[in-house]
GROMACS .gro file of C-alpha atoms in nm:
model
  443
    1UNK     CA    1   3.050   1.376   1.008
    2UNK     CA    2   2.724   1.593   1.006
    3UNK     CA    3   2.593   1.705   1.324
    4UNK     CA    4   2.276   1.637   1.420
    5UNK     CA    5   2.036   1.931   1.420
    6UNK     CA    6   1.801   2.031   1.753
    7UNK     CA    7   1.499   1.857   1.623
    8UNK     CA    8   1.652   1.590   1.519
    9UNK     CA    9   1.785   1.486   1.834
   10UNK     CA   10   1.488   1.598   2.050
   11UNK     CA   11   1.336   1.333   1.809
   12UNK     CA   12   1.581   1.040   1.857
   13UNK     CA   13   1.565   1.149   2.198
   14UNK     CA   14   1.123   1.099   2.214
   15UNK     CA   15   1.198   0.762   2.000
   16UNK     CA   16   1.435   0.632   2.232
   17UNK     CA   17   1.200   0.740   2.561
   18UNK     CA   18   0.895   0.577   2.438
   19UNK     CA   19   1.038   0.261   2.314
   20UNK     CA   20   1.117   0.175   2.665
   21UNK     CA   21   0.804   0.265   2.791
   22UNK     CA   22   0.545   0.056   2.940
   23UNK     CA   23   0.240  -0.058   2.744
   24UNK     CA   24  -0.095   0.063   2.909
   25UNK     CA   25  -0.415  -0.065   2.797
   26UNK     CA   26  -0.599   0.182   2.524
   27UNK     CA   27  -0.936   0.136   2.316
   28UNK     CA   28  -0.899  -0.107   1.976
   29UNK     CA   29  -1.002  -0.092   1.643
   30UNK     CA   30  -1.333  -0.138   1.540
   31UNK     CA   31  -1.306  -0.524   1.424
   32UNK     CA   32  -1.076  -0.558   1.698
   33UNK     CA   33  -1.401  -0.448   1.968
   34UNK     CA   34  -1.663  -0.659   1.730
   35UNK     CA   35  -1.463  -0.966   1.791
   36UNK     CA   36  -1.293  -0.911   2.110
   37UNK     CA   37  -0.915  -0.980   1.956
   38UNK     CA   38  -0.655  -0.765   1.997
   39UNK     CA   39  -0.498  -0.593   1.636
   40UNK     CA   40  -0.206  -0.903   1.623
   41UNK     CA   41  -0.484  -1.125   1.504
   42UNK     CA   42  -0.493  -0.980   1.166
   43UNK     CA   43  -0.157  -0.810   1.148
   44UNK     CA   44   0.175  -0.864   1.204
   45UNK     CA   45   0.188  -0.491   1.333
   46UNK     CA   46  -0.118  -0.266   1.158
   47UNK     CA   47  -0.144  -0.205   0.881
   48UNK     CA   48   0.004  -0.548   0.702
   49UNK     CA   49  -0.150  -0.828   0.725
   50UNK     CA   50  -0.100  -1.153   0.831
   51UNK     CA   51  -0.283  -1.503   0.640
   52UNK     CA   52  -0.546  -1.439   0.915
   53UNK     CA   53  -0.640  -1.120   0.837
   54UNK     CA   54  -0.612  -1.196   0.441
   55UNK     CA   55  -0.886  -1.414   0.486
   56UNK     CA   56  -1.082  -1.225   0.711
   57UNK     CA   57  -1.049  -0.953   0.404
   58UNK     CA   58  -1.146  -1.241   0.143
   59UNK     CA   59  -1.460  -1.349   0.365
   60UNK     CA   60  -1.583  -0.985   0.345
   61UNK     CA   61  -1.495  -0.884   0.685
   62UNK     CA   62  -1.596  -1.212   0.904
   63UNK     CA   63  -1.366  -1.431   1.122
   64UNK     CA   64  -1.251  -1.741   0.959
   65UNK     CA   65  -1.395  -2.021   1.174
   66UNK     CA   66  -1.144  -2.268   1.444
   67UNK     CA   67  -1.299  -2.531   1.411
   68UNK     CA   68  -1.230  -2.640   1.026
   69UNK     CA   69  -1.103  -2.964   1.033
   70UNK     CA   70  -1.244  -3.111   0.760
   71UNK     CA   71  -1.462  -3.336   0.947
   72UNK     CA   72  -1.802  -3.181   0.888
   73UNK     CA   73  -1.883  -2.916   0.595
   74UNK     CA   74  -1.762  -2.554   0.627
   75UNK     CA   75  -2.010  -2.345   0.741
   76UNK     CA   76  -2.142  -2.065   0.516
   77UNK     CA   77  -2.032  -1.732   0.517
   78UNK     CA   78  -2.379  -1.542   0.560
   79UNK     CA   79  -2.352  -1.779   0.910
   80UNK     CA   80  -1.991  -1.668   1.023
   81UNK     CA   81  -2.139  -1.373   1.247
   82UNK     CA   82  -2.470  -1.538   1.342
   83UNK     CA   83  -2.378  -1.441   1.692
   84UNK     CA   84  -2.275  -1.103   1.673
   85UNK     CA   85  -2.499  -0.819   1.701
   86UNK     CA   86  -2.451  -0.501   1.446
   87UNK     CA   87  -2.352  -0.181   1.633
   88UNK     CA   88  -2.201   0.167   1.532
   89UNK     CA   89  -1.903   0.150   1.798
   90UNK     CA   90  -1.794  -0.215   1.632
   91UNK     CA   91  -1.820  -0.063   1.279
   92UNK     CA   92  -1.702   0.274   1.307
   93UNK     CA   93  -1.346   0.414   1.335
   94UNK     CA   94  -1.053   0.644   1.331
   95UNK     CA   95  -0.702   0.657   1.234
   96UNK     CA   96  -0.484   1.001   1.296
   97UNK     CA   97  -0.094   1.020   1.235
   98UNK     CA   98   0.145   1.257   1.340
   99UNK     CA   99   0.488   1.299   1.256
  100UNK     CA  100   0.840   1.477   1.280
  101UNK     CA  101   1.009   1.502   0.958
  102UNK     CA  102   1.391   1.605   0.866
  103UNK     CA  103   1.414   1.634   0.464
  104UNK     CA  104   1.644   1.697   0.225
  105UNK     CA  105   1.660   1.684  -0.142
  106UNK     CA  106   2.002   1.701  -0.342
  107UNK     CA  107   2.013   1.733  -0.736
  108UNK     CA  108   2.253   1.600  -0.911
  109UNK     CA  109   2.549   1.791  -1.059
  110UNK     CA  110   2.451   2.014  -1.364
  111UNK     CA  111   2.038   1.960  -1.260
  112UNK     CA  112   1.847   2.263  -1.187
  113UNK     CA  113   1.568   2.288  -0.928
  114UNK     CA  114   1.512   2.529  -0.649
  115UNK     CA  115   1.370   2.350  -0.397
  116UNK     CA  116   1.190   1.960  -0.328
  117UNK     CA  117   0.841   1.952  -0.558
  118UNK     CA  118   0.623   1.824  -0.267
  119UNK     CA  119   0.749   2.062   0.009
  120UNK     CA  120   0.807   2.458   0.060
  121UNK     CA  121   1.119   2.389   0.225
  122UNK     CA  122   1.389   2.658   0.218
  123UNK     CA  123   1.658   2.594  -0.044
  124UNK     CA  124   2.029   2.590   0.105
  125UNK     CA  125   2.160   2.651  -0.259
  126UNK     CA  126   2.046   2.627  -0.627
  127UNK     CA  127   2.076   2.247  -0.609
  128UNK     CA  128   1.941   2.111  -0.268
  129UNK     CA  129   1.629   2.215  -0.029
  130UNK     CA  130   1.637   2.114   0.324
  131UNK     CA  131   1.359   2.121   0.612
  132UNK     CA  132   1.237   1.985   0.914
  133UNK     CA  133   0.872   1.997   1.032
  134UNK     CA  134   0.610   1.847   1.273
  135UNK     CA  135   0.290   1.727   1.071
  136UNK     CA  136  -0.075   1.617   1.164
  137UNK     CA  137  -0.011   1.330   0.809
  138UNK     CA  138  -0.390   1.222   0.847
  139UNK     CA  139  -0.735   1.199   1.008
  140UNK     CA  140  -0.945   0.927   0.872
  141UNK     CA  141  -1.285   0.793   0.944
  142UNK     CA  142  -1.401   0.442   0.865
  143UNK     CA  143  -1.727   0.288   0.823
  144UNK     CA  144  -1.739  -0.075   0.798
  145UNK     CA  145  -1.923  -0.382   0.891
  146UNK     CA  146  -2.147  -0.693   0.767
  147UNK     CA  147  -2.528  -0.763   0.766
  148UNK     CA  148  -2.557  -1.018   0.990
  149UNK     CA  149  -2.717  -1.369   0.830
  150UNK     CA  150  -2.632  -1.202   0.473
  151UNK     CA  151  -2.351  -1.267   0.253
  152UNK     CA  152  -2.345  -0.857   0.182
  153UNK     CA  153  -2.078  -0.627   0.406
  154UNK     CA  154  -1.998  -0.258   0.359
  155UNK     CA  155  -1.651  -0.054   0.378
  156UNK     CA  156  -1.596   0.332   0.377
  157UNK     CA  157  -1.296   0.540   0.406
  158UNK     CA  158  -1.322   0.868   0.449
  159UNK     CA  159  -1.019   1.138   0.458
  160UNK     CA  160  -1.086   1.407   0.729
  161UNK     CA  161  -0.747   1.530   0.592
  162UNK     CA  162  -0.449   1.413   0.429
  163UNK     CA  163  -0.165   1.635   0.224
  164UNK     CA  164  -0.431   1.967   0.253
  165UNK     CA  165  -0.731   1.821   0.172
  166UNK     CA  166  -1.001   1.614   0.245
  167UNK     CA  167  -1.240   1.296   0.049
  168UNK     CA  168  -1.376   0.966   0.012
  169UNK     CA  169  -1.077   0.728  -0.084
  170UNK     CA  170  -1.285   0.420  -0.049
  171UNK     CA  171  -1.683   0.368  -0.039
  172UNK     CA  172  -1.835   0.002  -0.171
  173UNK     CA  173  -2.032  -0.260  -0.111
  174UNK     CA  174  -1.932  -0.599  -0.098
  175UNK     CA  175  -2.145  -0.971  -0.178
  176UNK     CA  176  -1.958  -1.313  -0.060
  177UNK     CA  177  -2.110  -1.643  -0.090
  178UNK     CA  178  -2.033  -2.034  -0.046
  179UNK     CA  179  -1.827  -2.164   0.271
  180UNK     CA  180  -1.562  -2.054   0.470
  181UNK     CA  181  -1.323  -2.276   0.299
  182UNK     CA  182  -1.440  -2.221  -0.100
  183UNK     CA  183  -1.605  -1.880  -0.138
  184UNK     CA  184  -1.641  -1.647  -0.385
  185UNK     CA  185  -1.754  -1.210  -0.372
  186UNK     CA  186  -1.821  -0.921  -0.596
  187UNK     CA  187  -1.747  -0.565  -0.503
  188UNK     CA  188  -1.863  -0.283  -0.644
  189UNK     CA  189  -1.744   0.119  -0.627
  190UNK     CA  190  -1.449   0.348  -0.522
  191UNK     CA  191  -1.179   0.087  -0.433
  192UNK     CA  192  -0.805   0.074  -0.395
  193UNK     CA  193  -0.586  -0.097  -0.662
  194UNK     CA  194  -0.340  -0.296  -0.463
  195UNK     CA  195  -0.481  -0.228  -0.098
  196UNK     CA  196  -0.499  -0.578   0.119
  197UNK     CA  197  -0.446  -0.780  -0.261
  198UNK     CA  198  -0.200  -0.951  -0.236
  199UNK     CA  199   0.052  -1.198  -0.059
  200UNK     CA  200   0.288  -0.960   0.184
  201UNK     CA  201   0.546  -0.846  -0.074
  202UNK     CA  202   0.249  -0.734  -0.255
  203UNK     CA  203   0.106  -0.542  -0.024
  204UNK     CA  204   0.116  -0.169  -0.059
  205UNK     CA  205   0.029  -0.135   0.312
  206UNK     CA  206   0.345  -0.229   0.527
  207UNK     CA  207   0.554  -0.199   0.810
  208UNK     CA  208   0.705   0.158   0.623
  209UNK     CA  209   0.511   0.481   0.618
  210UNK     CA  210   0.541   0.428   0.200
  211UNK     CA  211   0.480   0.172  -0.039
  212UNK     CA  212   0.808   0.016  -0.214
  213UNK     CA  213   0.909   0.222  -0.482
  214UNK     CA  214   0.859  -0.099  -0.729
  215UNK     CA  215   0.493  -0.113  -0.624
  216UNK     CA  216   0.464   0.251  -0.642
  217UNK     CA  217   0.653   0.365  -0.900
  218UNK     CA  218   0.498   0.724  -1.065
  219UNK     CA  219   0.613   0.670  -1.452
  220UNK     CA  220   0.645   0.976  -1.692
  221UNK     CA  221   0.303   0.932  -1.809
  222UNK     CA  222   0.157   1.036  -1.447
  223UNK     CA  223   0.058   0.641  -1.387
  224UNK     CA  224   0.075   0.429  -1.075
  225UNK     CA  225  -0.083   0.169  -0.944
  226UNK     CA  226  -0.128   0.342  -0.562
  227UNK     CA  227  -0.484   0.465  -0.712
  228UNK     CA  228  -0.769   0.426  -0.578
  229UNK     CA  229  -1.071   0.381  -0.935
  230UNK     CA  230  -1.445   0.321  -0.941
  231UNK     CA  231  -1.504  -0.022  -1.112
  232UNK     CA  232  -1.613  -0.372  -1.038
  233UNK     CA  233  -1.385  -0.666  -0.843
  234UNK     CA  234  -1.451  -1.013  -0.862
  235UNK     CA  235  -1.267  -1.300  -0.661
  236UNK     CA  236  -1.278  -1.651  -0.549
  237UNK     CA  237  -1.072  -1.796  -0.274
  238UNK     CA  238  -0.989  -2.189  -0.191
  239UNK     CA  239  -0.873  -2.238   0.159
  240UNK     CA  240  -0.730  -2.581   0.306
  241UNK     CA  241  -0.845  -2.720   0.677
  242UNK     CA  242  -0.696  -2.539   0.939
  243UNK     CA  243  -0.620  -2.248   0.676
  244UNK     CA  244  -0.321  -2.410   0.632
  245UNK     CA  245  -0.283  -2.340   0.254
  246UNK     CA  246  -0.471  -2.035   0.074
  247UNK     CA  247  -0.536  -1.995  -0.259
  248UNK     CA  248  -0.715  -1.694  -0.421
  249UNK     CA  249  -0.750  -1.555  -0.756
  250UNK     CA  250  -0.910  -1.166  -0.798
  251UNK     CA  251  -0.937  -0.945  -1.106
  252UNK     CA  252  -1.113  -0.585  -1.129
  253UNK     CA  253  -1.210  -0.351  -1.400
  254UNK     CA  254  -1.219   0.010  -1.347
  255UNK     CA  255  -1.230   0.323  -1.526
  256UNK     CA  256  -0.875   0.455  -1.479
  257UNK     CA  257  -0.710   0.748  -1.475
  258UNK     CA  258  -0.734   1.084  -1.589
  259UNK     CA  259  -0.419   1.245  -1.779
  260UNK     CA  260  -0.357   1.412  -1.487
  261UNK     CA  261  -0.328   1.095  -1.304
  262UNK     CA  262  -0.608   1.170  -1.082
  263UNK     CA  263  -0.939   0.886  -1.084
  264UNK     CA  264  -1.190   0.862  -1.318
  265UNK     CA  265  -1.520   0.933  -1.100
  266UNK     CA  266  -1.753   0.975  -1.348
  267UNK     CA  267  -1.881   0.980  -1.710
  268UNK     CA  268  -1.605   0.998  -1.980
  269UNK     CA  269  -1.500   0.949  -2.300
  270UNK     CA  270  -1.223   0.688  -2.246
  271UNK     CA  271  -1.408   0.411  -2.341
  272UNK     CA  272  -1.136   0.136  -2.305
  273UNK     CA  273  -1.172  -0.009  -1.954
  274UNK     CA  274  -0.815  -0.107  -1.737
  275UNK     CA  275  -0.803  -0.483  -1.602
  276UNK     CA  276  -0.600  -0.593  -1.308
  277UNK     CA  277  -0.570  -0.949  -1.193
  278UNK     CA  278  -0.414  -1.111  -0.893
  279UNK     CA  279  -0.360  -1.488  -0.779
  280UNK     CA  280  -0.211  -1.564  -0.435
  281UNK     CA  281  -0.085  -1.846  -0.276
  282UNK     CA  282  -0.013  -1.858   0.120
  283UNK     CA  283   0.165  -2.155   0.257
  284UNK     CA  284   0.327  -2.223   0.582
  285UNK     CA  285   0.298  -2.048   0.952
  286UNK     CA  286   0.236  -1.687   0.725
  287UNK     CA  287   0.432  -1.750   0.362
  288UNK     CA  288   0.254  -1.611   0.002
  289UNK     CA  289   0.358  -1.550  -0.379
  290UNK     CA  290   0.176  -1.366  -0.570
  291UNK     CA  291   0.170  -1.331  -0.967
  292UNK     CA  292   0.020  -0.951  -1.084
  293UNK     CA  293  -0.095  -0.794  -1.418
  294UNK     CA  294  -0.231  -0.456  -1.472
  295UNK     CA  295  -0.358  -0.351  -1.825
  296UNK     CA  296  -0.487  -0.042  -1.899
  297UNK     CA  297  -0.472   0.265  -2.126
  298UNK     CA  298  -0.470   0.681  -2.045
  299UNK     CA  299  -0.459   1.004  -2.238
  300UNK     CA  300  -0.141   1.203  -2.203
  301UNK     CA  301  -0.090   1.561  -2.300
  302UNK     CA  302   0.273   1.570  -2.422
  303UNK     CA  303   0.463   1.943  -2.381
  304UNK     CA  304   0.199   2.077  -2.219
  305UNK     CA  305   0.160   2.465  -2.264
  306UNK     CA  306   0.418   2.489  -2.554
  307UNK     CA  307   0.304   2.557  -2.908
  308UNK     CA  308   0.391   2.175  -2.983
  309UNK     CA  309   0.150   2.040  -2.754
  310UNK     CA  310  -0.057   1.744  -2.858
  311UNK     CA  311  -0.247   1.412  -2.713
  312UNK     CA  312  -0.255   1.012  -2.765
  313UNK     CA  313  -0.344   0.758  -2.583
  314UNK     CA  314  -0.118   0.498  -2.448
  315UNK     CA  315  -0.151   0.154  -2.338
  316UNK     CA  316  -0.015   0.085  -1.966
  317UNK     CA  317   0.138  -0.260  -1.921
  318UNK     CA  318   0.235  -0.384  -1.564
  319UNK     CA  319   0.350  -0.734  -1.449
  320UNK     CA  320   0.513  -0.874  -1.140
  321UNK     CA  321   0.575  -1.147  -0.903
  322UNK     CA  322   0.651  -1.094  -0.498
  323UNK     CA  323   0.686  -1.320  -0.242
  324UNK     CA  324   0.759  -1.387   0.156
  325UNK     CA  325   0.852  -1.627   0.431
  326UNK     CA  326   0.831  -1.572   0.770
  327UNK     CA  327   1.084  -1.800   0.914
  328UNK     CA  328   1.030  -1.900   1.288
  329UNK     CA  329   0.739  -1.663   1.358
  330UNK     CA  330   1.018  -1.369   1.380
  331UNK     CA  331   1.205  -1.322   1.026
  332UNK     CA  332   1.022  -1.201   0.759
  333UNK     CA  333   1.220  -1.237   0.410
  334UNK     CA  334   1.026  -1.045   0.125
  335UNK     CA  335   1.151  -0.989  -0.243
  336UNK     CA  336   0.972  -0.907  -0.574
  337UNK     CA  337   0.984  -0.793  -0.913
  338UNK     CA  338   0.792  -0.571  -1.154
  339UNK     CA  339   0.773  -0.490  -1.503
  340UNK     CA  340   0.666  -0.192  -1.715
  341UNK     CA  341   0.620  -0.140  -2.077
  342UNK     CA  342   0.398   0.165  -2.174
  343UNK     CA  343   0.339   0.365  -2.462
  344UNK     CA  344   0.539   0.680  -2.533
  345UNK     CA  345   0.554   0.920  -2.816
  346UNK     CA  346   0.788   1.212  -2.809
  347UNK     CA  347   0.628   1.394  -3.121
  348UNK     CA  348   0.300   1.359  -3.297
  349UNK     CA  349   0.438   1.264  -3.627
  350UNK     CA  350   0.708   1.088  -3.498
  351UNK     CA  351   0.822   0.708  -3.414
  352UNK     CA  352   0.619   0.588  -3.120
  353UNK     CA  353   0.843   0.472  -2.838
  354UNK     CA  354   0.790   0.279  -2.487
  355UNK     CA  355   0.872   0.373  -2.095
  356UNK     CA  356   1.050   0.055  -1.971
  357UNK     CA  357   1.077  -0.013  -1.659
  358UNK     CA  358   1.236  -0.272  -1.464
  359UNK     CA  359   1.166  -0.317  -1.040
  360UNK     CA  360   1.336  -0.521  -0.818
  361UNK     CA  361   1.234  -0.523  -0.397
  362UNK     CA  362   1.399  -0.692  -0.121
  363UNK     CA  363   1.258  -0.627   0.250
  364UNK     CA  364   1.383  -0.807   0.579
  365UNK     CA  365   1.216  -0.737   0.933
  366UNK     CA  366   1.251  -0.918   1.231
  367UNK     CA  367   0.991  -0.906   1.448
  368UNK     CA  368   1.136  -0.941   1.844
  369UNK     CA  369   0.755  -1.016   1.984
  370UNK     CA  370   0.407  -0.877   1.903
  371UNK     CA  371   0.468  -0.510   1.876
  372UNK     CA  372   0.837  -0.480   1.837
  373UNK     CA  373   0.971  -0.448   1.464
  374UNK     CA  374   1.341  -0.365   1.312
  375UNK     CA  375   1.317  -0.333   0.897
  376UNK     CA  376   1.510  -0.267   0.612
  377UNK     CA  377   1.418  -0.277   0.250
  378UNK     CA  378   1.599  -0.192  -0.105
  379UNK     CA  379   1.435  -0.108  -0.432
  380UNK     CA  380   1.598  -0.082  -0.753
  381UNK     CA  381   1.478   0.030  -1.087
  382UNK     CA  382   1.601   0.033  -1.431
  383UNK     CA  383   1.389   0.289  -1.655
  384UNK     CA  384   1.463   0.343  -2.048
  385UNK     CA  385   1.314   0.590  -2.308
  386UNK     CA  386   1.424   0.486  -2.646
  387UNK     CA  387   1.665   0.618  -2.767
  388UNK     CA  388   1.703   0.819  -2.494
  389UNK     CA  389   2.016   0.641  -2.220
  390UNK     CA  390   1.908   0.431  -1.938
  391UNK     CA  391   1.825   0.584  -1.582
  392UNK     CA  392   1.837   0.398  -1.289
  393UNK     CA  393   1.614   0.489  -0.927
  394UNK     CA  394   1.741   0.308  -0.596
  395UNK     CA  395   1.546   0.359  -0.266
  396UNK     CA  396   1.641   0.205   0.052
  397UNK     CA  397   1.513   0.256   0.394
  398UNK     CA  398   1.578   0.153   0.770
  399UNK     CA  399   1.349   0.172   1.076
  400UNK     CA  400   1.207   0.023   1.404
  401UNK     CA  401   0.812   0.040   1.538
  402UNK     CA  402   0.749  -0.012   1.887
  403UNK     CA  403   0.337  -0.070   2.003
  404UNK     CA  404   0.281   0.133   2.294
  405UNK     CA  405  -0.073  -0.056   2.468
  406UNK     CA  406  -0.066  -0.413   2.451
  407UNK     CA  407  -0.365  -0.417   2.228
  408UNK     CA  408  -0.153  -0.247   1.943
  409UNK     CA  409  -0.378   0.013   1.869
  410UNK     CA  410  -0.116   0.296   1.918
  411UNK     CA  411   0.208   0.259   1.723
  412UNK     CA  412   0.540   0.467   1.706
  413UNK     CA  413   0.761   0.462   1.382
  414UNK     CA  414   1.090   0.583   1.327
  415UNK     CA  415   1.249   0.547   0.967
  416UNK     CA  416   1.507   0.683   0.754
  417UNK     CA  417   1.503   0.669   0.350
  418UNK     CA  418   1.707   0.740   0.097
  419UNK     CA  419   1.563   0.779  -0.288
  420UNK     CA  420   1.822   0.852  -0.587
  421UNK     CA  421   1.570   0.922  -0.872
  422UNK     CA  422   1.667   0.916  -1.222
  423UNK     CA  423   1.418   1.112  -1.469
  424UNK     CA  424   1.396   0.893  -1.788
  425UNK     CA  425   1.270   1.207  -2.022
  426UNK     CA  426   1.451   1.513  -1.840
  427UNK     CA  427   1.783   1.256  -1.846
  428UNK     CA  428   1.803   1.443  -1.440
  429UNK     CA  429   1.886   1.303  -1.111
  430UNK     CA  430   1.772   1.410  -0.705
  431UNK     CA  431   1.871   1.242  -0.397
  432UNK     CA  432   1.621   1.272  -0.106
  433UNK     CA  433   1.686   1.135   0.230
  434UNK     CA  434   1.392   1.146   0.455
  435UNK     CA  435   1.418   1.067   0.874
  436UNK     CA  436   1.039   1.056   0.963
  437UNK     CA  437   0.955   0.991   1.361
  438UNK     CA  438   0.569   0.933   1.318
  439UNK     CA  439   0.309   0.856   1.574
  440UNK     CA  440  -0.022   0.615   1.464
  441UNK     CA  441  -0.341   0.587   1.678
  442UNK     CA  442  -0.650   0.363   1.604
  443UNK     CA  443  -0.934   0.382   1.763
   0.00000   0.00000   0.00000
């Protein structure tokens, strides 16, 4: 049995400390000041949602009313914050993470690499690098908020740093009409893909510091959907009285990606446009499916740098369905599945191929009260090359977050993951296994 290293159990031994600490009061998040709440209105534990905060997302950042019974009409949605006055404390605020990190990453037999891509570790031998550091993971400043008696709201996310560097992730604007219970919006500018769309299992934002590998998934061709475009998203949502039942429909078209995987910002000669689309359906005390498609195309520079270097263009395909229960307010069963078919070539005069990709997810946490979470989720992917042999990439993770003020602005996070990943063109395996002890505060 491996021995735990120093920092590892100094770790443990700060995890185990602070989960038994009291909860003092703190300051909130800045929707959680405008409307007096505390964070559990909108989340189960921030940063995933709850129906409640869905909705307050899908009514462009306004409270869904109490008092819709059905017995008089909805009212508007330029009239859900008559009451509250505009100021830069409720609409302004910031999110910093810290964390303590053990890493390791272990190729498979006959693989060659020196030491984990992402990371300077030290490398123990030719086929494994190992390291364990304490990290300021990000700073971020957000700007959000309606114009009170409109139908027009704002939202800005700016990274004061994250992995080295610093920019705006998000910045647009944001027009919702008709009634609390059947309204429709259009946004428009620098937007996440998958952020907040979404039933639960959909949700790239979680209880884990990382989206499931399914969502997530980087295929050879540089593409994922945790990207954050410029484009256009449309959406209309139905709601029954009481909230009770939810249904929404979304779809977006953005510019894309560059070959390097990197946003589209500007002007550029990819003239096809990518089209994502989203229906949800929440049921229950906090239950959803959701149905997904992503369609899109990028430019790819195959054997880049070598005298056979060349270019095309290949169509992206993505398609999935995910879905949750939360049974008795406490046990939250998630699954999902996601497919991938993209274009491939592996010479310019040769047979085109396709990347195929098949995702399965399966999460279970249990919440013990407001606050208090135990998880544990498993992804597993089957990827194929023709007529190259199938890979297959299987993630699984463990962990427990305690809130430490009772308004659950200040979170601690321990998890450990595992990640076998099989490279589909390279025909190459690595094993990383990741315990992360990570700090969150929102003010």
């Amino acid at each position: 049995m491996k021995v735990l290293t120093p920092g590892l159990k100094t770790a443990l031994a700060l995890f185990c400390f602070v989960m038994l600490m009291p909860q003092p009061g703190n300051a909130i998040p800045a929707f959680a000041r405008k409307f007096g709440v505390k964070c559990y209105t909108c989340h189960t534990i921030p940063p995933a949602l709850n129906k409640n905060g869905y909705m307050f997302k899908r009514l462009g950042y306004r409270m869904p009313p109490d008092e819709m019974d059905g017995s008089k009409a909805a009212p508007k949605v330029s009239a859900l914050d008559k009451d509250i006055r505009f100021s830069l404390t409720n609409s302004m605020a910031l999110i910093m993470q810290a964390s303590f990190t053990e890493d390791k990453t272990v190729a498979d037999p006959g693989s060659v690499t020196s030491a984990s891509p992402t990371t300077s570790c030290p490398s123990d031998t030719q086929q494994s690098a190992s390291c364990s550091s304490f990290n300021l993971d990000e700073a971020a400043l957000f700007d959000a908020s309606t114009i009170p008696l409109t139908g027009f709201s704002y939202f800005a996310h700016y990274e004061l740093y994250q992995d080295g560097q610093s920019d705006l992730e998000q910045g647009f604007g944001v027009y919702t009409g008709g009634r609390a219970n059947s309204n429709y919006f259009v946004k428009v500018g620098e937007m996440h893909m998958q952020e907040g769309e979404g039933t639960r299992a959909a949700m790239f934002y979680n209880l884990f510091p990382d989206p499931s590998f399914t969502l997530s998934n980087v295929d050879p061709l540089n593409f994922s959907l945790d990207q954050h475009p410029v484009g256009v998203d449309v959406g209309y949502t139905h709601a029954s009285n009481y909230f009770k039942n939810i249904f929404a429909v979304s779809a977006k078209v953005t510019n894309g990606l560059n070959a390097d995987g990197s946003e589209i910002m500007s002007g550029s000669t990819k003239n096809a446009k990518d089209v994502w689309a989203d229906a949800d359906y929440w049921f229950g005390p906090d239950g959803g499916v959701t149905v997904m498609m992503y369609r899109g195309s990028k430019d790819q520079i195959q054997n880049a740098g070598a005298s056979n270097e060349f270019t095309y263009r290949s169509d992206i395909w993505r398609a999935g369905v995910f879905a949750n229960y939360l049974f008795f307010d406490k046990l939250d069963i998630l699954g999902g599945y996601m497919r991938s078919e993209d274009d491939w070539e592996w010479q310019q005069t040769g047979p085109a191929s396709h990347y195929i990709a098949n995702g399965y997810r399966g999460e279970v946490d249990y919440y013990f009260k407001p606050g208090t979470a135990v998880m544990a989720r498993y992804d597993r992917a089957s990827e194929d090359i023709a007529p190259q042999p199938r890979m297959i990439t299987q993630a699984w993770g463990i962990g427990g977050e305690q809130a430490l003020t009772s308004l659950g602005n200040v979170v601690l996070r321990g998890t450990f993951n595992q990640e076998h990943d099989g490279d589909p063109v390279a025909l190459v395996g690595t094993t990383d296994k990741l315990f992360k002890l990570d700090i969150r505060y929102m003010w």
